[in-house]
Amino acid sequence: MSQEAFADRCGFARSYMSRIERGCSNASLDAIEVLAEALSVEPWQLLASDSSEDSAPELLVPYAADGSCFHPGLASTRDGSFGVGDKAAQKRFGSFLEALEYLRNMKTAKWRRPNSSGNWGIVSAVRWDKLRK
């Protein structure tokens, strides 16, 4: 169902429905009851937080001595791959999770990342911790 059709079904102006959907306007309690009825749900269900993000497993990644960590943003701009391993035996992986799995199996995790000057080099893990968002 389109936003326009849903707004008509609820008796709301399309602009009001759009503002609610984009988070630019807070729905009144009366509006929440109308929305719930139109969706055939209880009003409290519209107010319940989505805990799927909270229940997502924590991702443990290696951190270097300077506090930088291995993260999805380290993909190569050329081919999207991740460089991991010793300089002499570096491997490239097409996905972050594949590269992370390889790092987990190394005695000391090592990966490529840019330093503060933007030059790419290899760093070694000194600890593993949660990936900060």
Backbone as a ProteinNet text record, in pm:
[ID]
protein_1_A
[PRIMARY]
MSQEAFADRCGFARSYMSRIERGCSNASLDAIEVLAEALSVEPWQLLASDSSEDSAPELLVPYAADGSCFHPGLASTRDGSFGVGDKAAQKRFGSFLEALEYLRNMKTAKWRRPNSSGNWGIVSAVRWDKLRK
[TERTIARY]
84.4	0	89.4	53.8	133.2	106.9	197.9	181	52.9	28.3	-90.9	-218.5	-223.4	-341.4	-359.5	-249	-257.1	-305.4	-256.3	-300.9	-451	-497.3	-640.7	-720.9	-670.6	-738.6	-752.7	-650.7	-651.9	-724.7	-751.5	-815.2	-717.5	-589.3	-485.9	-446.9	-399.2	-340.1	-212.3	-185.8	-65.4	61.1	59.7	177.6	201.7	93.7	106.9	164.2	112.9	162.6	310.7	349.2	489	577.5	531.7	610.2	625.7	519.6	528.2	630.3	619.8	707.9	854.6	882.1	1020.3	1071.4	984.6	1026.2	1028.6	963.7	960.3	842.5	751.8	634.6	602.9	563	521.7	371.8	332.1	189.7	124.1	4.1	-71.2	-121.4	-167.5	-222.7	-343.3	-425.7	-540.8	-493.7	-390.5	-338.2	-280.8	-213.9	-157.9	-269.4	-380.5	-494	-551.2	-561.5	-613.1	-517	-387.7	-288.1	-293.8	-303.1	-308.7	-431.6	-544.8	-667.9	-654.6	-597.9	-580.7	-485.9	-391.3	-294.7	-337.5	-451.2	-503.5	-404	-345.8	-255.5	-297.4	-243.8	-269.3	-181.2	-230.7	-150.6	-12.8	-2	128.2	232.1	186.1	280	350.4	284.8	347.2	452.1	443.9	535.2	649.6	640.4	744.9	872.4	985.8	1112.4	1152.6	1225	1277.8	1405.7	1399	1515.3	1609.1	1581.4	1668	1810	1825.2	1958.8	2027.8	1950	2006.8	2047.9	1975.5	2004.4	2105.1	2151	2250.4	2377.8	2440.2	2560.8	2670.6	2746.3	2858.9	2967.2	3025.4	3131.2	3265.1	3347.5	3480.2	3580.3	3658.4	3757.5	3891.9	4001.1	4132.5	4158.3	4227.5	4268.3	4420.3	4475.6	4620	4657.2	4786.6	4835.9	4790.7	4770.1	4728.8	4578.2	4505.9	4361.8	4276.7	4339.5	4262.5	4223.1	4115.5	4069.3	4043.9	4028.1	3990	3839.3	3795.4	3652.8	3614.7	3484	3439.6	3485.6	3516.8	3560.6	3701.1	3770.8	3907.2	3913.5	3799.8	3798.3	3875.8	3948.1	4024.8	3931.1	3970.9	3888.9	3899.5	4002.5	4018.8	3924.7	3926.7	3849.2	3759.3	3754.5	3666.7	3717	3841.5	3893.9	3962.9	3991.1	4057.3	4191.7	4298.5	4432.2	4465.1	4497.2	4529.8	4650.5	4718.7	4832	4965.4	5072	5208.6	5239.8	5335.4	5372.8	5415.9	5491.6	5542.9	5435	5327.1	5222.7	5083.9	5070.8	4943.5	4835.5	4716	4601.4	4496.8	4415.5	4307.8	4175.9	4076.6	3944	3840.3	3740.8	3635.8	3533.6	3527.9	3429.9	3496.8	3440.9	3490.6	3487.8	3376.3	3362.4	3461	3489.5	3589.8	3727.7	3760.7	3890.2	3898.4	3789.6	3787.4	3807	3746	3761.8	3908	3972.4	4114.1	4197.4	4168.3	4240.5	4223.9	4105.1	4079.4	4169.1	4204.8	4285	4435.5	4475.7	4618.5	4668.6	4795.8	4854.6	4847.8	4890.3	4875.2	4809.3	4690.4	4617.3	4692.8	4705.8	4772.2	4688.1	4671.6	4589.2	4642.7	4600.8	4640.4	4538	4591.9	4505.8	4589.2	4524.1	4599.5	4637.9	4756.4	4795.4	4737.8	4774.1	4718	4755.3	4861.1	4901.4	4836.5	4759.5	4692.7	4774.1	4892.6	4976.3	4936.3	4917	4874.1	4992.2	4970	5072.1	5006.5	5088.3	5037.3	5053.2	4947.8	4951.4	4918.2	4960.1	4936.1	4839.4	4758.9	4662.2	4732.4	4686.8	4733.4	4619.2	4496.7	4379.9	4262.8	4161.6	4035.7	3926.9	3835.7	3727.8	3609.3	3499.3	3377.8	3402.4	3341.5	3347.3	3257.2	3313.1	3234.4	3167.1	3041.9	2965.9	2981.6
-116.9	0	123.7	219.7	342	430.7	522.8	618.5	699.9	734.8	813	735.1	608.6	526	504.9	485.1	465	592.2	707.4	835.2	852.6	820.4	830.4	735.6	615.6	515.8	563.7	635.8	686.1	819.3	883.5	1014.6	1126.6	1104	1204.2	1273.1	1394.2	1461.6	1386.6	1375.8	1304.5	1370.5	1502.4	1573	1538.1	1521.7	1484.7	1343.3	1252.2	1114.2	1111.7	1191.7	1198.2	1249.8	1352.7	1407.7	1305.2	1228.7	1123.6	1018.7	974.6	869.5	911.2	1038	1087.2	1129.6	1122.3	1161.5	1311.4	1385.1	1531.4	1579.5	1489.3	1524.1	1407.1	1438.1	1334.2	1312.3	1187.4	1155.1	1171.6	1228.8	1241.3	1103	1091	962.3	922.9	1021.3	992.1	938.2	1000.4	955.9	814.9	785.5	651.3	547.6	580.8	487.6	464.8	571	558.2	473.5	500	421.9	274.3	247.6	109.2	37.8	106.2	44.9	14.6	107.1	86.8	-29.3	-53	-161.8	-291.5	-287.2	-402.7	-451.4	-356.6	-389.1	-307.9	-344.7	-268.6	-143.5	-31.9	91.4	75	-5.9	-21.9	-82.9	-161.7	-224.6	-121.3	-8.5	97.7	173.3	161	233.4	147.1	15.6	-75.8	-52	-48.8	-25.9	-151.3	-130.9	-242	-287.9	-401.1	-448.5	-533	-547	-630.5	-575.8	-443.5	-385.1	-413.1	-407	-432.1	-577.8	-668.4	-809.8	-862.7	-775.4	-818.4	-857	-966.2	-1008.4	-902.9	-890.4	-797.3	-854	-770.4	-813.6	-777.3	-878	-854.3	-839.6	-731.9	-702.8	-673.9	-688.3	-657.4	-506.5	-463.4	-323.4	-316.9	-215.6	-191.9	-106	-92.3	-15.6	130.3	185.2	325.5	344.7	235.1	243.7	223.1	214.3	188.9	41.7	12.6	-126.1	-167.9	-296.9	-352.4	-333.1	-266.5	-236.3	-236.9	-239.7	-247.9	-132.2	-17.7	97	84.2	-23.7	-42.6	-113.5	-131.2	-196.4	-111	-176.5	-107.9	-28.7	93.4	173.7	120.7	42.5	-14.4	-130.7	-228.1	-349.7	-393.3	-316	-348.5	-459.8	-503.8	-615.1	-564.4	-657.6	-628.4	-699.8	-627	-684.8	-723.6	-851.5	-901.4	-993.8	-1008.5	-1100.2	-1028.1	-1107.3	-1054.2	-994.6	-901.6	-835.9	-938.1	-1038.4	-1139.1	-1236.8	-1249.1	-1347.1	-1284.2	-1165.7	-1095.4	-1162.1	-1167.3	-1224	-1114.8	-1129.2	-1032.9	-1109	-1049.4	-1110.6	-1012.6	-1066.8	-984.1	-933	-992.8	-945.4	-921.9	-829.7	-796.8	-919.1	-993	-1107.6	-1219.7	-1241.5	-1342.5	-1301.8	-1174.8	-1125.4	-1133.4	-1099.7	-1105.2	-1248.5	-1343	-1484	-1527.3	-1483	-1514.5	-1453.1	-1327.8	-1260.9	-1336.1	-1388.5	-1464.1	-1587.1	-1643.9	-1766.1	-1740.9	-1615	-1582	-1577.5	-1611	-1601.7	-1456.9	-1364.3	-1220.7	-1161.4	-1107.8	-1051.2	-931.2	-927.1	-815.4	-776	-645.3	-596.4	-463.8	-431.4	-304.9	-197.8	-79.7	35.8	162	273.9	398.2	459.1	520.8	591.6	733.5	816	951.3	1036.1	997.1	1069.5	1012.2	905.2	843.8	736.2	705.8	600.3	464.9	369.3	236.5	156	86.6	1.2	-110.5	-200.5	-314.8	-287.3	-315.3	-302	-437.2	-455.1	-580.2	-556.4	-657.3	-648.1	-656.4	-573.8	-584.1	-630.8	-623.4	-669.5	-687.8	-756.5	-772.4	-708.8	-636.9	-570.4	-552.3	-502.8	-479.9	-373.2	-393.6	-294.5	-179.3	-61.5	56.8	112.2	152.2	204.2	352
0	0	0	-81	-88.7	32.3	55.2	164.7	143	18.8	-15	17.9	-21.4	6	155.7	227.5	372	441.4	398.1	455.4	433.1	312.6	282.6	370.8	389.9	472.9	617.5	665.5	803.2	816.2	703.6	707.8	739.5	711.5	737.6	607.5	619.5	504	467.7	338	295.6	349.7	359.6	411.4	558.3	636.6	777.7	788.9	707.8	709	671.9	574.4	533	646.3	716.8	828.6	940.7	968.7	1071.4	1028.1	903.2	852.2	855	825.1	822.4	959.2	1061.7	1195.9	1216	1126.6	1137.2	1220.4	1252.1	1332	1423.8	1545.4	1639.3	1626	1617.3	1606.9	1743.8	1744.2	1869.4	1910.2	2034.2	2078.6	1994.7	1959.5	1873	1738	1682.5	1553.1	1563.8	1674.8	1695	1699	1764.5	1769.1	1629.9	1550	1413.3	1329	1341.1	1266.5	1304.9	1435.2	1483.5	1429.3	1432.2	1381	1232.3	1156.3	1012.3	982.6	1073.2	1055	1122.5	1192	1266.3	1371.5	1445.7	1555.9	1677.7	1792.2	1913.9	1913.2	1967.2	1968.1	2031.4	2136.8	2202.8	2109.9	2011.1	1918.6	1829.9	1809.1	1730.1	1811.1	1942.6	2030.5	2081.4	2060.7	2108.7	2029.3	2098.5	2029	1953.5	1845.7	1767.5	1834.4	1902.9	1978.2	1893	1762.7	1679.6	1676.3	1678.2	1679	1811.6	1920.8	2052.3	2069	2002.5	2020.9	1918.9	1827.7	1730.5	1805.1	1763.2	1834.5	1823.4	1931	1932.4	1841.6	1760.4	1670.8	1733.2	1759.8	1816.6	1703.4	1709.1	1606.1	1672.2	1596.2	1653.2	1655.4	1760.8	1776.2	1779.2	1713.5	1713.6	1834.5	1860	1975.1	1970.9	1850.2	1839.8	1859.2	1886.8	1910.4	1786.9	1668.9	1547.1	1543.8	1472.1	1465.7	1321.9	1303	1174	1160.9	1053.4	1036.8	888.6	857.5	718	629.4	687.5	608.9	552	583.2	534.1	399	335	203.4	103.1	15.1	-88.8	-179.1	-212.6	-304	-446.6	-475.3	-609.2	-634.3	-542.6	-568.9	-453.5	-346.2	-233.2	-143.9	-164.9	-85.3	41.4	131.3	258.5	260.4	292.2	300.3	443.1	463.7	597.7	589.9	702.4	710.4	710.1	726.6	724	587	585.2	459.8	354	396.2	302.3	255.6	331.2	296.9	308.1	251.5	262.5	177.5	232.7	161	144.9	40.5	16.5	17.5	82.1	91	38.8	-28	-86.4	12.3	131.1	229.6	364.3	438.8	571.9	662.8	661.4	752	719.5	590.6	553.6	605.3	587.6	634.9	786.8	854.6	1000.8	1049.6	982.6	1020.2	1005.1	898.6	879.2	992.3	1027.6	1136.7	1268.2	1292.6	1416.5	1427.8	1314.6	1314.9	1311.9	1301.8	1303.7	1448	1467.1	1601.2	1649.6	1565.8	1591.1	1467.7	1483.5	1370	1313.9	1180.8	1112.5	992.6	973.6	864	812.7	689	626.2	658.8	690.2	713.5	695	662.6	644.5	779.5	784.8	907.3	902.4	997.2	1004.1	882.8	811	689.7	564.4	580.1	466.2	396.7	449.4	390.9	448.3	356.5	399.5	450.9	561.9	620	699.2	748.3	824.5	973.4	1048.5	1194.5	1256.2	1380.7	1453.5	1568	1595.1	1704.6	1839.4	1932.5	2071.3	2161	2107.6	2183.3	2087.2	2135.6	2063.4	2148	2082.3	2155	2061.1	2116.1	2037.3	1931.4	1815	1708.3	1748.3	1758.4	1795.8	1672.5	1688.1	1573.8	1559
[MASK]
+++++++++++++++++++++++++++++++++++++++++++++++++++++++++++++++++++++++++++++++++++++++++++++++++++++++++++++++++++++++++++++++++++++

